[in-house]
Amino acid sequence: MRSGEMMFRQAVRPVVGRLILLAAAQVGGAAVSLALPAAMADAVDRVLAGRGGGWAVSGIALLLAAAAVCEVSAEIAAASCGARATATLRRSLLRRILAVGVSGRNRHPAGDLTSRVVGSATDAGQIAVTVVGLATSAVTSLAGTVLLWRVDVRLGVVLLLSLVPALLLVRMFATRMSDLFVRYQELQADIAARLLDALDGIRTIRAAGTLDQEIARVLEPLPDLSATGAETWARQRSVVWRMSLLVPLIEVAVLTAAGLAVVQGRLLAGQFLAAAGYTTLALGFLNQVDSLAELARATASARRVTEIPGAAAEGPATPGAAPAPGPGRVTLRQVTVRRGGRAVLDGVDVEIPAGYAVAVVGRPGAGKSTFAQLIGRLVEPDGGEVMLDDTPVTRLDPVALRRAVAYAFERPVLLGETVHEAVAYGHEPLSRAVVERAARLACADSFVRRLPEGYDTPLADLRLSGGEAQRLGLARALVGEAGVLVLDDATSSLDTVTEMRIGQVIAEDLAGRTRVIIARRLAAAAGADLVVWLDDGRIRAVGRHPVLWSDPEYRAVFGRGDAA
Amino acid sequence: MRRPGRTRRGWSLLAGELARQRHALSRVAFWSLLEGVPALLSGRLIAAALDDGFLRHRPAVGFGCLAALLSVSVVGAVASRGMFPWLGATVEPLRDALVRRLVGGTLADAVHSAGRPDSPAVARLTGQVETVRGLVGGMLRSLRRTAVTLVATVAGLFTLAPLLAALVLPPLAVSGTLFALSLRTLADRRLAVVLLDEEIAAESGEVLGGVRDIVACRAERRAAARVGEAIDRQAAAVVRLARAGALRTLVVLLGGQLPLLLVLAAAPWMIRQGQLTSGQLVGAVACLAGSLLPALRSIVNLTSTWGIQLGTVLQRLSESGGVPAPAAGDRKPPAGSPLRASGLGFSYGPHSEAIVDALDLDVTEGDHLAVVGPSGAGKSTLAQLLIGGLAPTGGRVTFDGVPLDRVDPTHLRRCVALIPQEAYVFAGTVRDNFCYLNPGAGDRALDAAVDTLALRPLVDRLGGYDGRLPSGGAGLSGGERQLIAAARVYLSPARLVILDEATCHLDPETEARVEQAFLRRGGALVVIAHRISSAERASRVLLLDGAKATVDSPERLLLASPLYAQLVGYWHDDAASGARRGGRGI
């Protein structure tokens, strides 16, 4: 949470100047509104006394003009404060999510994160503006009370006495609404996440004809949402109607005291009006219930923005650490990774010599992908250390690490506008020749050439098959000529012939680089210089494939348990 | 640039949904009338309290008037208490209806169109529904109340001092016209903000969906900078909107404050003429400053912010997700699963190369058919043709002798199940996921499926059948997801199961176990093969090569087809290498 608060302070810092302007304009506006009842009372009394009111009326006109200027400035300042703070929050939230990387992504689905960047950040960005507004309104109320006091002490006492229950009501409202708003937003996010799930599985839904069932499933939290919504109305009602009773009660109480003063000759008719005006101003704070509701919602949103854990730091933990583009030896020392209390990897100790092709094998859930993600610091270990050429990866600066370790995934997410940009992603600018070379190595060149605009075809226009996406993902990994190449099931969607060709590329064209290959195919293990056999998060064995092959359990990993 | 006039469809969407809450709205209207009573009478009562009471030294009358003022206020408070449930009853069903419309429309669109849906756009829409709820709720609470106050105040002023009221009306009318004219600029700028909001959502959705890849490419800065640019433009647009909105201060000045000055300026003359009493003047000023001015300010503010925003958002909502009617089928045929393709052909256009051409194929009970061929040979297209997901451009597919497009879709989907490569796992319990196609399956059926597919360790890890899976099956490996999808179909009543590379993320041993499980389960199995070993296990192999297709037993195909021999050759070379070869690289 502390890093969350820090983020928040960062969001407010750039708008401090504007906030001061906003406060000044609002205070100016408040001062004018405080001067108005007296000016009006004066004018009315002059008129009633037959003394003419020309000067007084022009004074009021001036005050009104000043009020308008203040109001316009306040409005623009408020908008620009809110917009800037929102922008800062959005940027830093994105940075944090990207800094936390893969492990954070596991905890929050993309749809949920997007709704935080888009929706919650907007609400949270309004906090400073809302607080300033509430403060000004509180000050105005206070000043109104003081001025009422000056018109007649008794009026002030009546007002003060009646303020106590009013403030209690406001407090009740604020505390009651906050948790409800959190609950409401959670339910809303649940529906959005369910809908995104369904869209991801649309092919299954299409094939199974379960559209209606899906609609029902996505809408499952709707009754809850509806009930929570109804509850917010019920709670608002319980406060608002009391308030709408209390405010006139106080006004009438003050007016009664004022009327008595008029009868006793202590007040003029115009001052009676001033009393009414100051009472309204003093009670203005109570009308801020909506702002309080807004503040409650904004606070709930801020919680959603700040609860995304921040990474320790973006970039190198130790500044000035040597970027070490060495030969590419990868060492894992007593590495443990936990997910939700379960050790995905448990005390893994292994060294991958530079230039080796290493196959990581094991049954599903053995921890192969996590193993792969550790090398390029996509996930941080909970214990132990990952080193690249004797330098812990935590001490490498990100750019050096990118040059050193490249990834290709089973289901790559292709980013950038065009096919060219998707391959060059993270290395821009790159010439077409370099991109083409990488694509050729990945057996992607031929199908890219058949696209309407070749490498300039916008990604948005493409419907890539799993195999095509994998080949572009592989090209992206090859484009940077990293010393360590991690292929996490990166050819699983290819047909046998293409996979064989890419296997040859990896063996021949990429010889000399360290290649870490997560694959289920026997060929991968058979062709590797070394096999790391993972079993339930632990190293079962490290050795050469022909040696391991004599173990029936090893053969069973490839579905060859019974045939030697 | 879209013109604000184009928001008409959005408003009619709202009107249509609100029309259903007629009952609740009529209650709201009723309580609104009561709520206006204080504004209508307060000026008069204050005037009377002064004129007839305090200024004439008759405090009893003054207090009486104030007591009346209080009781009138009680009426107002009771009205707002009575109103609230009806506000909720209007707004909450409206949100429910919009969410239903959105979810139903989006999913139906996605199912009936061939492509992949634009997920971030959908995420955006769910946010917009919430905006509509907030805005309609706010408008019903505030805008309605202030409009009532405004009307009641003007009416009250007329009963108090008609001449003064006549002074008030012209500037009010002028400011109203000015305001109406300024709405168009406001709407344009508001729309610009909304479009930029959508751009931010689209950009950040893409980035947040690809966090792993961005981090792997160390392109965090680039990705953040791209979204950041949209974020900054949006912030600038918000400020531009606020500048346009500043005009409304002028409107308030003209319509609310000028009348006040006019009244004060005219008062000396009117009092001299005996047309105005002190009480009336005080009452009128109290009315103007205390009720009319705040009401006008609030109306102008609300209309120019919420109203414009609501119109824009509604328009965006109405443009998305029209609910298409699903095609109805004929009567269901008798049970059984013979599927027959005759002369089946498919191409994407009249001039495109055929993907499937003149294919004849029979799949009968107990069959085990493997479909093999290089990438792009049309294997998945064939699978879609067999389940009626694509309409053939030549020949036909029949199910029990009935052409697919005439089979009752519900029945067809019950009998034929296809598992695609991308396994579908959704947020819910393990049981929900397993019983998706057979909601009636009990624990014993679940146990049998789980044991057959060797899923017990996974189920235990997830916390048993009632353990919860996160959205999108986050934290599960691709293979684990595919096993869950397999178990789901295993539990379903389907007699013909098509695995469209549905086991590609499993290791070969598990893949074999899954296929064998389906064979023992009975019915027919069609495997779009990812590995050649799937073909070797099959009783028949359909080899697709370009538009040419060959069906035969794996043994005979090995002798007859060089392509098949080549595919098998790679595989066997691969398998044999396990025992013999070592460090050649792969």
Tab-separated table of N, CA and C in Angstrom, chain B residues 26 40 57 66 94 131 141 148 157 203 212 234 280 290 301 330 390 406 432 444 448 460 524 527 583:
chain	number	residue	atom	x	y	z
B	26	SER	N	-43.974	6.997	-13.331
B	26	SER	CA	-45.170	7.758	-12.972
B	26	SER	C	-45.133	8.069	-11.478
B	40	LEU	N	-42.687	26.338	-4.480
B	40	LEU	CA	-43.840	27.113	-4.954
B	40	LEU	C	-44.298	28.108	-3.890
B	57	HIS	N	-45.628	43.881	13.732
B	57	HIS	CA	-45.571	43.533	15.151
B	57	HIS	C	-46.632	42.558	15.548
B	66	LEU	N	-44.222	30.919	9.334
B	66	LEU	CA	-42.997	30.108	9.334
B	66	LEU	C	-43.326	28.646	9.628
B	94	LEU	N	-33.026	-0.478	-15.632
B	94	LEU	CA	-32.452	0.069	-16.867
B	94	LEU	C	-31.046	-0.485	-17.061
B	131	THR	N	-21.775	4.020	-16.946
B	131	THR	CA	-21.891	5.467	-17.085
B	131	THR	C	-23.354	5.859	-17.267
B	141	ARG	N	-32.180	12.248	-10.064
B	141	ARG	CA	-32.139	12.822	-8.723
B	141	ARG	C	-32.042	14.336	-8.794
B	148	VAL	N	-38.003	20.877	-11.393
B	148	VAL	CA	-39.234	21.095	-10.637
B	148	VAL	C	-39.124	22.379	-9.836
B	157	LEU	N	-43.395	32.917	-7.915
B	157	LEU	CA	-43.117	34.329	-8.092
B	157	LEU	C	-44.325	35.030	-8.722
B	203	GLU	N	-5.990	0.880	-26.723
B	203	GLU	CA	-4.532	0.799	-26.650
B	203	GLU	C	-4.089	0.082	-25.379
B	212	ARG	N	3.195	-10.128	-20.947
B	212	ARG	CA	4.305	-11.081	-20.964
B	212	ARG	C	5.217	-10.813	-22.166
B	234	GLN	N	-6.173	12.854	-24.453
B	234	GLN	CA	-7.477	12.839	-23.801
B	234	GLN	C	-7.544	13.936	-22.745
B	280	GLN	N	-43.137	41.475	0.048
B	280	GLN	CA	-43.079	40.904	-1.296
B	280	GLN	C	-41.671	41.025	-1.873
B	290	GLY	N	-32.403	32.410	-3.535
B	290	GLY	CA	-32.348	31.147	-2.811
B	290	GLY	C	-32.795	29.936	-3.605
B	301	ASN	N	-25.646	23.224	-15.572
B	301	ASN	CA	-24.481	22.360	-15.371
B	301	ASN	C	-24.789	20.915	-15.724
B	330	ASP	N	-35.429	-27.622	-38.567
B	330	ASP	CA	-36.602	-28.480	-38.657
B	330	ASP	C	-36.691	-29.402	-37.452
B	390	LEU	N	-19.674	-24.027	-40.953
B	390	LEU	CA	-19.497	-23.342	-42.232
B	390	LEU	C	-20.474	-23.978	-43.209
B	406	ARG	N	-30.770	-28.338	-41.998
B	406	ARG	CA	-32.174	-28.548	-41.648
B	406	ARG	C	-32.325	-29.332	-40.346
B	432	ASP	N	-18.439	-26.449	-12.545
B	432	ASP	CA	-19.085	-25.655	-13.609
B	432	ASP	C	-18.412	-25.918	-14.942
B	444	ARG	N	-20.334	-39.113	-9.488
B	444	ARG	CA	-19.802	-40.395	-9.949
B	444	ARG	C	-19.348	-40.294	-11.393
B	448	ALA	N	-15.498	-40.676	-12.742
B	448	ALA	CA	-15.115	-41.587	-13.822
B	448	ALA	C	-14.310	-40.844	-14.878
B	460	ASP	N	-7.331	-32.030	-7.598
B	460	ASP	CA	-6.973	-31.855	-6.191
B	460	ASP	C	-6.277	-30.522	-5.975
B	524	ALA	N	-18.389	-42.049	-32.169
B	524	ALA	CA	-17.356	-41.954	-33.194
B	524	ALA	C	-16.379	-40.849	-32.819
B	527	VAL	N	-10.226	-37.187	-35.269
B	527	VAL	CA	-9.102	-36.439	-34.711
B	527	VAL	C	-8.438	-35.651	-35.832
B	583	GLY	N	23.827	-35.514	-29.414
B	583	GLY	CA	24.055	-34.074	-29.422
B	583	GLY	C	24.141	-33.389	-30.760
